[in-house]
Coordinates of C-alpha atoms in Angstrom, one line a residue:
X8 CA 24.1 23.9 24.2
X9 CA 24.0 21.0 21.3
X10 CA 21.4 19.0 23.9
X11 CA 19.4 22.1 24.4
X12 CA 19.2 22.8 20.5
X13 CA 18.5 19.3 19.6
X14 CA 15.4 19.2 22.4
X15 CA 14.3 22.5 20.9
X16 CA 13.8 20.5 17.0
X17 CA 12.6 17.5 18.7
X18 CA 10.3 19.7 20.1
X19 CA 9.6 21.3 17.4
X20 CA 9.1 17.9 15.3
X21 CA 6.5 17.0 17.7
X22 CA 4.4 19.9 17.5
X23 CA 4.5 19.6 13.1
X24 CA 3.7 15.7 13.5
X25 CA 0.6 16.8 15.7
X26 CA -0.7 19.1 13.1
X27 CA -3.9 16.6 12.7
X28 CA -5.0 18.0 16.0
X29 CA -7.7 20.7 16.6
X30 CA -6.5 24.3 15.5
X31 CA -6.7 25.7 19.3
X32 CA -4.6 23.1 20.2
X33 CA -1.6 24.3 18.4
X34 CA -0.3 27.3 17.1
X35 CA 1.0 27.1 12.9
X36 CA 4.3 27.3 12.4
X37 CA 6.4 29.8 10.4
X38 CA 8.6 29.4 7.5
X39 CA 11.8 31.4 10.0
X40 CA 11.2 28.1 12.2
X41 CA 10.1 25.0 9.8
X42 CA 13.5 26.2 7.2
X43 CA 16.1 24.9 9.9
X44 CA 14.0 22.1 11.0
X45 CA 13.0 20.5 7.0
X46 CA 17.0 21.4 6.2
X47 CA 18.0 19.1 9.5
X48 CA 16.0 16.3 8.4
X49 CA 17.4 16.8 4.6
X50 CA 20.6 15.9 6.5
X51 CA 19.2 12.9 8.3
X52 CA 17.5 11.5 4.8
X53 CA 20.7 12.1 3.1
X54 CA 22.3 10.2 5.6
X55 CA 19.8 7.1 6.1
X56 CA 19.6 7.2 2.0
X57 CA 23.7 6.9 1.2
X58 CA 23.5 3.8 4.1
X59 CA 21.1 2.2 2.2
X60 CA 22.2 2.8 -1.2
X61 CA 25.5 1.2 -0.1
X62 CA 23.8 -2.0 1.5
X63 CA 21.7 -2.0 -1.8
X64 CA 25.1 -1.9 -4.1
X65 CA 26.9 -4.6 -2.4
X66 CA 23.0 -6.6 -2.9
X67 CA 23.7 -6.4 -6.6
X68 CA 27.4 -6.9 -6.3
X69 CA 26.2 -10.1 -4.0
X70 CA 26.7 -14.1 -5.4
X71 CA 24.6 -15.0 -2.6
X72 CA 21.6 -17.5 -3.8
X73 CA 19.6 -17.8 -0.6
X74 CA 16.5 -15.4 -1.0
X75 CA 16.4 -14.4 2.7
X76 CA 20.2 -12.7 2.0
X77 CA 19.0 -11.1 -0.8
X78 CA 15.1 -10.5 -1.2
X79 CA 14.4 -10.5 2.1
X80 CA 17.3 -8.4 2.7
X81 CA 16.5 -5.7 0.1
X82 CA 13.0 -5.4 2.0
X83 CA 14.9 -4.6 5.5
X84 CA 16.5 -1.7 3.6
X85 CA 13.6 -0.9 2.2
X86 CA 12.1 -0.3 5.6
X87 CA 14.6 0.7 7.2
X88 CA 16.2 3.4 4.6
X89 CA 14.3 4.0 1.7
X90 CA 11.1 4.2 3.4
X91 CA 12.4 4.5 7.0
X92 CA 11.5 7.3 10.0
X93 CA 14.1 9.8 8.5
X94 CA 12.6 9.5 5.0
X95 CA 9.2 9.9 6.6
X96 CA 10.3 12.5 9.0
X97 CA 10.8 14.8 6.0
X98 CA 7.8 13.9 4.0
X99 CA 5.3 15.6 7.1
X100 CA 8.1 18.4 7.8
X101 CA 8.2 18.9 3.9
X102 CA 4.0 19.3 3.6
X103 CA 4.2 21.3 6.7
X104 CA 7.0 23.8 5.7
X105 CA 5.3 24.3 2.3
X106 CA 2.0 25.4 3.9
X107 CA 3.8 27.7 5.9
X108 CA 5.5 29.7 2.7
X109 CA 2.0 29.8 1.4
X110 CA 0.7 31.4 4.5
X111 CA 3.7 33.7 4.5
X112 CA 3.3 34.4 0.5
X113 CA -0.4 34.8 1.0
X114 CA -0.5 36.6 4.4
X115 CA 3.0 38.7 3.9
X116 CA 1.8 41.4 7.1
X117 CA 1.6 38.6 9.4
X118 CA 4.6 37.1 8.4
X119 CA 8.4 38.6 9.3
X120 CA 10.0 36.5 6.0
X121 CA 10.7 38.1 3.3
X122 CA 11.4 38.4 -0.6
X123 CA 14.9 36.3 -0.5
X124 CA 14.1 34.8 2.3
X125 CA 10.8 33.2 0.8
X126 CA 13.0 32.2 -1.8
X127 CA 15.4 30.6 -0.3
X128 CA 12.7 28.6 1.9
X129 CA 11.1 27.5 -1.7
X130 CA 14.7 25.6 -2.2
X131 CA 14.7 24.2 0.1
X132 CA 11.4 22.5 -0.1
X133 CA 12.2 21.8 -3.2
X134 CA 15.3 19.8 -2.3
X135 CA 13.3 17.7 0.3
X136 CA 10.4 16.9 -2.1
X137 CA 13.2 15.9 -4.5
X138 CA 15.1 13.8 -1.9
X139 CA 11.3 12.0 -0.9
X140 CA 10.8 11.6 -4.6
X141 CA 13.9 10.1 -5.1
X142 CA 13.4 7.4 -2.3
X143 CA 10.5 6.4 -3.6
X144 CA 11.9 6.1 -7.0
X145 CA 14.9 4.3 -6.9
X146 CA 13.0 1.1 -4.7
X147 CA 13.2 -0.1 -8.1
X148 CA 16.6 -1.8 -7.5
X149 CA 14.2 -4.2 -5.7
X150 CA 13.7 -5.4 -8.9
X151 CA 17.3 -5.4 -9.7
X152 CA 18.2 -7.5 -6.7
X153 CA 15.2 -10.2 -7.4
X154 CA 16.3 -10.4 -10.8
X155 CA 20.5 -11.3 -9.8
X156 CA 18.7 -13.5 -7.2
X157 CA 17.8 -15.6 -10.1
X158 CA 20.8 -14.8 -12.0
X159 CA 22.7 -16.4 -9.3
X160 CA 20.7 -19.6 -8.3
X161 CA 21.3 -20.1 -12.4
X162 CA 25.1 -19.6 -12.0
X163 CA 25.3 -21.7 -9.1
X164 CA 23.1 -24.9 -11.1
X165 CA 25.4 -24.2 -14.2
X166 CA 28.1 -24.3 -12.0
X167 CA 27.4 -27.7 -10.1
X168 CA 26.4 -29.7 -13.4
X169 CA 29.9 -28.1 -15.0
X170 CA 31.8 -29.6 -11.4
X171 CA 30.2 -32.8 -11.6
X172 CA 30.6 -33.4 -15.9
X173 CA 33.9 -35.1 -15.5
X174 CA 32.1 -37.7 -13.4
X175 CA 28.8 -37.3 -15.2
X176 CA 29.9 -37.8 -18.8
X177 CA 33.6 -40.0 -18.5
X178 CA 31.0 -42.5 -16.1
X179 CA 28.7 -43.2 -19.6
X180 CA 32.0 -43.5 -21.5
X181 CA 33.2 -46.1 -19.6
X182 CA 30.5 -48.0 -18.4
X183 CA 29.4 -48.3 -22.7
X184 CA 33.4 -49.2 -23.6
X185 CA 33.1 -51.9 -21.1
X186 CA 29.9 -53.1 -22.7
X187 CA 31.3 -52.9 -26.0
X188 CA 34.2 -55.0 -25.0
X189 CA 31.9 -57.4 -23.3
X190 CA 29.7 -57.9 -26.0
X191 CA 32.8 -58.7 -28.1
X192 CA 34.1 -61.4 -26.0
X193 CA 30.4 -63.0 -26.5
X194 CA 30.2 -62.6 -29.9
X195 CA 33.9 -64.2 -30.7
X196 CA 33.0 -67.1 -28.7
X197 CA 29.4 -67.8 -29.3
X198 CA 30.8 -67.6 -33.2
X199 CA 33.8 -70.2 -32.5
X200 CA 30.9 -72.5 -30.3
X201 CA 28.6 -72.5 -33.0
X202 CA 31.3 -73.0 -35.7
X203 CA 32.7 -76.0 -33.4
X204 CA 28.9 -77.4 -33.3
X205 CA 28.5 -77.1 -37.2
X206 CA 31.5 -78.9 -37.8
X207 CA 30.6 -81.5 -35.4
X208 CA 33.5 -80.2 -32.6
X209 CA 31.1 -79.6 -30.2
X210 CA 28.2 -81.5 -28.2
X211 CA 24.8 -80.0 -28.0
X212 CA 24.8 -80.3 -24.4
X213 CA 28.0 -78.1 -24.2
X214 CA 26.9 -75.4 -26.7
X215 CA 23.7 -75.0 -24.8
X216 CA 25.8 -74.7 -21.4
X217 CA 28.3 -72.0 -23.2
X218 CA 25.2 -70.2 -25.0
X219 CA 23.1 -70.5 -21.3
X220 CA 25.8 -68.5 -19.8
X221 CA 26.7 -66.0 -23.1
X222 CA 22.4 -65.4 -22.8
X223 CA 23.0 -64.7 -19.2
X224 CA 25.7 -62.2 -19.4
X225 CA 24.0 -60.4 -22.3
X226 CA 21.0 -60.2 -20.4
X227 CA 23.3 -58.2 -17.9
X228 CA 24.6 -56.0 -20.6
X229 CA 21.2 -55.5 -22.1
X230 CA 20.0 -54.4 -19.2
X231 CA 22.6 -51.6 -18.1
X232 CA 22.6 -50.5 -21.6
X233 CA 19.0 -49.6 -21.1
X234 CA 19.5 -47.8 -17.8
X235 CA 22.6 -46.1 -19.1
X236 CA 20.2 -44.7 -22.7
X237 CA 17.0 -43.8 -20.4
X238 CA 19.6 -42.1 -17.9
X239 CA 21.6 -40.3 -20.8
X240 CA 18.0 -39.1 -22.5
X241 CA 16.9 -37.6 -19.1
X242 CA 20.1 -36.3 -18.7
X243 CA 20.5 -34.6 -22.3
X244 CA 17.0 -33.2 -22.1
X245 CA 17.2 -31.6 -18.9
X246 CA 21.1 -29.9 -20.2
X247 CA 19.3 -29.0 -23.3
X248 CA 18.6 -25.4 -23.8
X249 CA 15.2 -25.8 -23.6
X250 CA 14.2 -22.5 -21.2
X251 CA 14.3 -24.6 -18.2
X252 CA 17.4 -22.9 -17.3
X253 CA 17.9 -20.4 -19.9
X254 CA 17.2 -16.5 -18.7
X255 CA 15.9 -14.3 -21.2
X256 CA 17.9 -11.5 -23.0
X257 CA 14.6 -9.7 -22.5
X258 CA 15.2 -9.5 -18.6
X259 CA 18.7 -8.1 -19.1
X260 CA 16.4 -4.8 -21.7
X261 CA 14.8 -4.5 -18.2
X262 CA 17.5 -4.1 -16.2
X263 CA 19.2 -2.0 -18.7
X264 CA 16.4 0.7 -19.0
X265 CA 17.3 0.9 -15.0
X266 CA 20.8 1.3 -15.6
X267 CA 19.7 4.0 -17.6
X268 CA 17.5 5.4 -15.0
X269 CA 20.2 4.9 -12.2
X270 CA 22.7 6.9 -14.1
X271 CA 20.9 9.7 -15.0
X272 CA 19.9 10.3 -11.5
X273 CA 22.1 13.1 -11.5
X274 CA 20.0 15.4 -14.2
X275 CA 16.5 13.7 -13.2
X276 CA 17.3 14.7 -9.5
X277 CA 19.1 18.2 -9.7
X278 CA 18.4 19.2 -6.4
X279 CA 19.8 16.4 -4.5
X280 CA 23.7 15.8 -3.3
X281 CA 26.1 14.5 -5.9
X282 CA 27.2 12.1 -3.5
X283 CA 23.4 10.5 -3.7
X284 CA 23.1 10.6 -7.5
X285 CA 26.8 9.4 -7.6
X286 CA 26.0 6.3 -5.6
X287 CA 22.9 4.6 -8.2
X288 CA 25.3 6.1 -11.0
X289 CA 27.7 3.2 -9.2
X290 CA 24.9 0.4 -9.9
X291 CA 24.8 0.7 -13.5
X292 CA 27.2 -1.9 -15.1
X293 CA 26.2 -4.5 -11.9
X294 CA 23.4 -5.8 -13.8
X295 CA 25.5 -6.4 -17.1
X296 CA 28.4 -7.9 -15.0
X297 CA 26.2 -10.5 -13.2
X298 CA 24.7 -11.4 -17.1
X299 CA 28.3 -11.5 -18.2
X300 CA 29.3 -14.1 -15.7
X301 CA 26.2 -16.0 -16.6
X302 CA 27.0 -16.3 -19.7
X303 CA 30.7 -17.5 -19.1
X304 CA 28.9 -20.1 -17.1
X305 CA 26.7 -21.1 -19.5
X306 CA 29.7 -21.4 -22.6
X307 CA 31.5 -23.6 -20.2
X308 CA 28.7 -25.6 -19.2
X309 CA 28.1 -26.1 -23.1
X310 CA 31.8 -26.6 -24.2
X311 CA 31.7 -29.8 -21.5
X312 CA 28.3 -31.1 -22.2
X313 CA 28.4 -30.1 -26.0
X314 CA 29.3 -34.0 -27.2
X315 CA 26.6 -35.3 -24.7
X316 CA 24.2 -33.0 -26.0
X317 CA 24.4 -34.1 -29.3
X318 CA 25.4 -37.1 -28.9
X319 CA 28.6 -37.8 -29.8
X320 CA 29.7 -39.4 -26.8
X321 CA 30.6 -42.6 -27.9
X322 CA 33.2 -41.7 -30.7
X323 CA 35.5 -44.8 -31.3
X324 CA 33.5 -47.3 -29.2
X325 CA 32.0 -50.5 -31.0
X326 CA 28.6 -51.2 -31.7
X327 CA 27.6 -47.7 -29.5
X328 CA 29.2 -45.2 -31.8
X329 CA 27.2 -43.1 -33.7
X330 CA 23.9 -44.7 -32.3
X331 CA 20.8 -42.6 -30.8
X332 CA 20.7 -42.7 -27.2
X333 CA 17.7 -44.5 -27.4
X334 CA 18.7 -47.1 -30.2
X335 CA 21.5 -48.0 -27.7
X336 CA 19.7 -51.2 -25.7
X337 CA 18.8 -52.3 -29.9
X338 CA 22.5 -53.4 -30.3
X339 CA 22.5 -55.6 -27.2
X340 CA 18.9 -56.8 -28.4
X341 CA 19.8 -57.7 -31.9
X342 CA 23.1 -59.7 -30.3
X343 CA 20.5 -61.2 -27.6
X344 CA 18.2 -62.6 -30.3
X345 CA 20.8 -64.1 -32.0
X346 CA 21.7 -65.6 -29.1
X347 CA 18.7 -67.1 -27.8
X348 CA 18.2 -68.0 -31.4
X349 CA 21.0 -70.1 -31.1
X350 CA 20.4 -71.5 -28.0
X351 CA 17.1 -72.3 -28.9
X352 CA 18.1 -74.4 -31.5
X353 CA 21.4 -76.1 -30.3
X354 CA 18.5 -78.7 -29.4
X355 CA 17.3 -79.3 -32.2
X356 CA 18.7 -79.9 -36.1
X357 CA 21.0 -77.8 -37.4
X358 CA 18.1 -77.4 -40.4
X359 CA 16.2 -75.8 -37.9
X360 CA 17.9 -73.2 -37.3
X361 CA 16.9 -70.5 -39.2
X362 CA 13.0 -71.8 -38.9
X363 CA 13.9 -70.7 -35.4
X364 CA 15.1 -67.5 -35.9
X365 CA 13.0 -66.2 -38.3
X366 CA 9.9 -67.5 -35.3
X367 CA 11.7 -65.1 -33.0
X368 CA 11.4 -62.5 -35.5
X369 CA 8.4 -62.6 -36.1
X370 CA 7.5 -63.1 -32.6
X371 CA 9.3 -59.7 -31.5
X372 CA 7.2 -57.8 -34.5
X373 CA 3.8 -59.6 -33.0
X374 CA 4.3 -59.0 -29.4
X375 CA 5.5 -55.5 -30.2
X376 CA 2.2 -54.8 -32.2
X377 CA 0.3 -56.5 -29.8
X378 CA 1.9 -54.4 -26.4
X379 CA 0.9 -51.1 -28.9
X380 CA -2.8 -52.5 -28.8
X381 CA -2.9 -53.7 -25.2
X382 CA -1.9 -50.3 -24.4
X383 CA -4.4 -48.6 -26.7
X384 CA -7.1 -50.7 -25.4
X385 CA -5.9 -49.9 -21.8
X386 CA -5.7 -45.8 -22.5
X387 CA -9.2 -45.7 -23.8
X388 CA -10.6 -47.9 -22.1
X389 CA -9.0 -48.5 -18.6
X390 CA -9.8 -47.2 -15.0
X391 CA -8.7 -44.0 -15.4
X392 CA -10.2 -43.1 -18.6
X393 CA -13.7 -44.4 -16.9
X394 CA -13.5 -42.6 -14.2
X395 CA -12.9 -39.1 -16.4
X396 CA -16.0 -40.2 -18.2
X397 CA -18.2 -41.1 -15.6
X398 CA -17.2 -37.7 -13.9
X399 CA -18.0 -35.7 -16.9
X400 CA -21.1 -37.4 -17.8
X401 CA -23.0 -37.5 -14.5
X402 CA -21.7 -34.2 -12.8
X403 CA -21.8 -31.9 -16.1
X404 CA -25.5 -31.0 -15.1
X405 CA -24.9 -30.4 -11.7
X406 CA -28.2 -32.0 -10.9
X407 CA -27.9 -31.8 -7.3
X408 CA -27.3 -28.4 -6.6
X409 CA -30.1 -27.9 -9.2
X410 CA -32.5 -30.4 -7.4
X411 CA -31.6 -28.4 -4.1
X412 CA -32.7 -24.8 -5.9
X413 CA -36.1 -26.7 -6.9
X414 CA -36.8 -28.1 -3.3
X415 CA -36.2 -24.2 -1.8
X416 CA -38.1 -22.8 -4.3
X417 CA -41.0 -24.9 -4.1
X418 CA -40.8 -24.7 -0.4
X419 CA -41.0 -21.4 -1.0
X420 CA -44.0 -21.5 -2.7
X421 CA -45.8 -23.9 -0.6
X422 CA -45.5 -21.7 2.3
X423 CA -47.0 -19.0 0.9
X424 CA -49.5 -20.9 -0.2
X425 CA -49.0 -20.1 -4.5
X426 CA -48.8 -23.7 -5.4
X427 CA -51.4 -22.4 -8.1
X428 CA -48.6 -20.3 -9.8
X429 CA -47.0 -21.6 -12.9
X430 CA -43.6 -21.6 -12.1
X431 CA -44.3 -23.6 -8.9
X432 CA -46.0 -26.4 -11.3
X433 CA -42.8 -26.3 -13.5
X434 CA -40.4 -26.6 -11.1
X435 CA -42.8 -29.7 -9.5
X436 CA -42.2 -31.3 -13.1
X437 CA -38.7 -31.0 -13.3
X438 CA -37.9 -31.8 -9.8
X439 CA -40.2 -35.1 -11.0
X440 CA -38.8 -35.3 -13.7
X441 CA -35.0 -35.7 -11.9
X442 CA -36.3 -38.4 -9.4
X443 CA -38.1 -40.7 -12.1
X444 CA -34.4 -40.0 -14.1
X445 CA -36.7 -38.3 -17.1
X446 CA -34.4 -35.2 -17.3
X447 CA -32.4 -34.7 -20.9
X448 CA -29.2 -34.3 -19.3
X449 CA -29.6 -37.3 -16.8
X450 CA -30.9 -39.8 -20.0
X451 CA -27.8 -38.3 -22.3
X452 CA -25.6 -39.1 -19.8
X453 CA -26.5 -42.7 -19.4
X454 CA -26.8 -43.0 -23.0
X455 CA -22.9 -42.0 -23.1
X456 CA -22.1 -44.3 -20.6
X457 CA -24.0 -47.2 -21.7
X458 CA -22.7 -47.2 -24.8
X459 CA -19.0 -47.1 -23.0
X460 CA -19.6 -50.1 -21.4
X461 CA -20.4 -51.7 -24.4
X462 CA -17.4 -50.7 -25.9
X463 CA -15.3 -51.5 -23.0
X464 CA -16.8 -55.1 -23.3
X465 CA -15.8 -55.2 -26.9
X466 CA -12.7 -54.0 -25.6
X467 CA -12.0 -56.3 -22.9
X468 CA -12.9 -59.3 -25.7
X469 CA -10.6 -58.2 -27.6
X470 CA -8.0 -58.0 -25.2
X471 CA -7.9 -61.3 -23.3
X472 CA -8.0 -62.4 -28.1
X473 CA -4.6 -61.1 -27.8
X474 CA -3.3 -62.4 -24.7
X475 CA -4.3 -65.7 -25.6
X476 CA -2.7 -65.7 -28.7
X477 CA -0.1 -64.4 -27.7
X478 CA 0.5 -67.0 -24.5
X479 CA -0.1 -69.7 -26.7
X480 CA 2.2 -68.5 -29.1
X481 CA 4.7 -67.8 -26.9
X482 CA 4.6 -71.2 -25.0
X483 CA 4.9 -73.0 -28.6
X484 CA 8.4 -70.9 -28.8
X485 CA 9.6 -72.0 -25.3
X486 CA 9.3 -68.5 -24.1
X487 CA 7.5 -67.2 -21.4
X488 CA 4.6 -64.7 -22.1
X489 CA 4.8 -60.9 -21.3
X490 CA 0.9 -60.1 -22.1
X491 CA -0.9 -61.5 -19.2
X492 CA -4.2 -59.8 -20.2
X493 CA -6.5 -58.7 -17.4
X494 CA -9.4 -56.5 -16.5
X495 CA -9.6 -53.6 -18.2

């Protein structure tokens, strides 16, 4: 008997979803037979819906960061519930059980419902159009879901850099006490060498064998010190909280307003089961518990990068503490001056000495102006710079695809024999006037990029100036030249 009655709606489901059909083809139905069928696919919709609004609830209950468990899922339930067959089922039987309480309110002779009957036929349209509605409306969780996506992938990042800070941050400390120790050892010795040579204890030979070596291991130092500040600048810009992984408080207003929405379900959507309205009311606080644990994240993350960030890192080490990140390799320099100061000099007089030093000194403060005017030189005038020209000068004007225009229209005109017509003479002259180079644009542009090269040659002058001084001056300090010059 179930089988039967089931054939008999399927049937009957058939016949509503081929109402498109010619009006000989199939008879209308009634309100007595469309009620039963619109209230057995309310049950089906209900049914599909609380399925899908449970898969969507443990979406935004999810930690999951992969978008194809998340995303990608939410649009499976989308198809599959919240715009599925039973959702759609209802929709056509819906349309076609209103049109037949029109007929029957319109027509009520040729109809047997009546009075409470028509009435009680209204509700239930009313409940399906609600429950059709209602799909439709609440897709916005999609958003939702997108939204603890991203809430997520930023928990997980927080959560990896917070794993990896004892590593992260006690590797700088370390590596910079060692430094700092080292750098001692060379100092306290290099002092006691050079006091030894001074008071005639030591030969020059054997200073300039112990200050060869001290040159060689603050090299070292110098060197990681560098890596360690350029690495620790990267480092503290990218933990910064500069927005790169900061999430607006205005996305969690957003999600908010849809709490709202999800929770009020129940008045907005009268009509429908409570068990329905019950189940969005359940998504509420999700959004604001997925925020919460973001921001727990995001207070550990700063309580263990905190001294990093603003770097106090170095508290209680030597030479380092207190010291921007980037003024860190300038310790090591200054200690590396004076010691191929010294080791300059061992050679030489002790009266010489200082002439020596105060060369390197000024030597550092030249080649350090000199590197800021090889590289200004370089920026305005290098490859790059004259290839961005040359690009904006001679393709501004778009001369061929105006030069192609000319040649079609004056083909044009030849053919039909106008060449009489003034417009064909004026766009002779300017095609002329491209090929002999006569055109404004084409002589501004190699006006700009004559005087370039002339510049550039001024430029390139100037710059092998400097790196002959420089060598020169270099080469009279016993050091080896870093400008080498070049073409520009």
């Amino acid at each position: 008997m179930k089988s039967f009655k089931k054939l008999a709606v399927a049937l009957l489901l058939m016949a509503v979803l081929c109402g498109g059909a010619g009006a000989n083809d199939y008879r209308q139905f009634t309100a007595e037979e469309m009620v039963p069928l619109v209230e057995k696919n309310i049950a089906e919709a209900e049914g599909s819906l609380l399925e899908g609004l449970a898969s969507a609830e443990a979406l935004l209950k999810s930690a999951k960061t992969d978008a194809s468990q998340m995303t990608g899922k939410w649009n499976e339930l989308v198809e599959q519930f919240f715009n599925g067959p039973a959702i759609k089922e209802l929709a056509v039987s819906s349309a076609n059980l209103l049109m037949a309480l029109e007929n029957a309110r319109m027509d009520p002779a040729q109809s047997s419902i009546k009075g409470q009957d028509l009435t009680a036929g209204r509700s239930v349209y009313q409940e399906a159009e609600e429950l059709v509605d209602f799909a439709r409306e609440v897709q916005s969780v999609g958003e939702a879901v997108a939204w603890t996506l991203k809430v997520n992938r930023h928990i997980e990042s927080l959560e990896k850099d917070i794993e990896n800070a004892p590593v992260r941050v006690g590797a700088y400390v370390e590596e910079m006490r060692a430094m700092s120790a080292s750098l001692d050892i060379i100092l306290r010795q290099g002092r006691k060498v050079f006091d030894d040579l001074r008071r005639g204890q030591a030969t020059p030979a054997g200073a300039r064998e112990e200050f060869s070596r001290y040159l060689s291991d603050i090299v070292f130092i110098r060197t990681k010190t560098q890596n360690a500040a350029v690495s620790l600048i990267n480092t503290s810009k990218y933990l910064e909280s500069d927005g790169s992984w900061v999430i607006p408080a205005t996305e969690l207003k957003r999600m908010e307003v849809l709490a709202e929405y999800w929770k009020d379900a129940a008045n907005l959507y009268p009509s429908i089961g409570r068990e329905i309205t019950a189940a969005t009311a359940r998504w509420a606080p999700l959004p604001k518990a997925s925020w919460n644990s973001y921001l727990e994240s995001g207070k550990e993350f700063t309580e263990v990068y905190g001294p990093l960030i603003k770097g106090d890192l170095f508290k209680g080490i030597r030479h380092f503490e207190g010291k921007n990140y980037a003024d860190l390799p300038m310790v090591v320099l200054e200690a590396e001056t004076t010691v191929r100061t010294v080791l300059s000099a061992v050679v030489e007089a002790e009266k010489d000495l200082e002439k020596r030093k105060k060369a390197l000194e000024d030597d550092e403060r030249l080649t350090a102006k000199e590197k800021d005017e090889v590289a200004r030189l370089e920026k305005e005038y290098g490859p790059e710079t004259q290839r961005i020209l040359y690009r904006a000068v001679f393709t501004r004007g778009q001369w061929y695809d105006k030069m192609t225009n000319l040649i079609l229209l004056i083909e044009q005109f030849e053919k039909s024999g106008s060449t009489d017509n003034p417009i064909y003479r004026k766009a002779k002259e300017e095609y002329r006037e491209f090929e002999e180079g006569r055109n404004p644009d084409q002589v501004a542009a190699k006006k700009t990029w004559d005087h370039f090269q002339a510049k550039k040659k001024e430029a390139q002058k100037r710059l092998d100036e400097i790196a002959a001084a420089h060598a020169k001056r270099k080469v009279g300090l016993g050091l080896k030249p870093v400008i080498v010059g070049g073409k520009l």
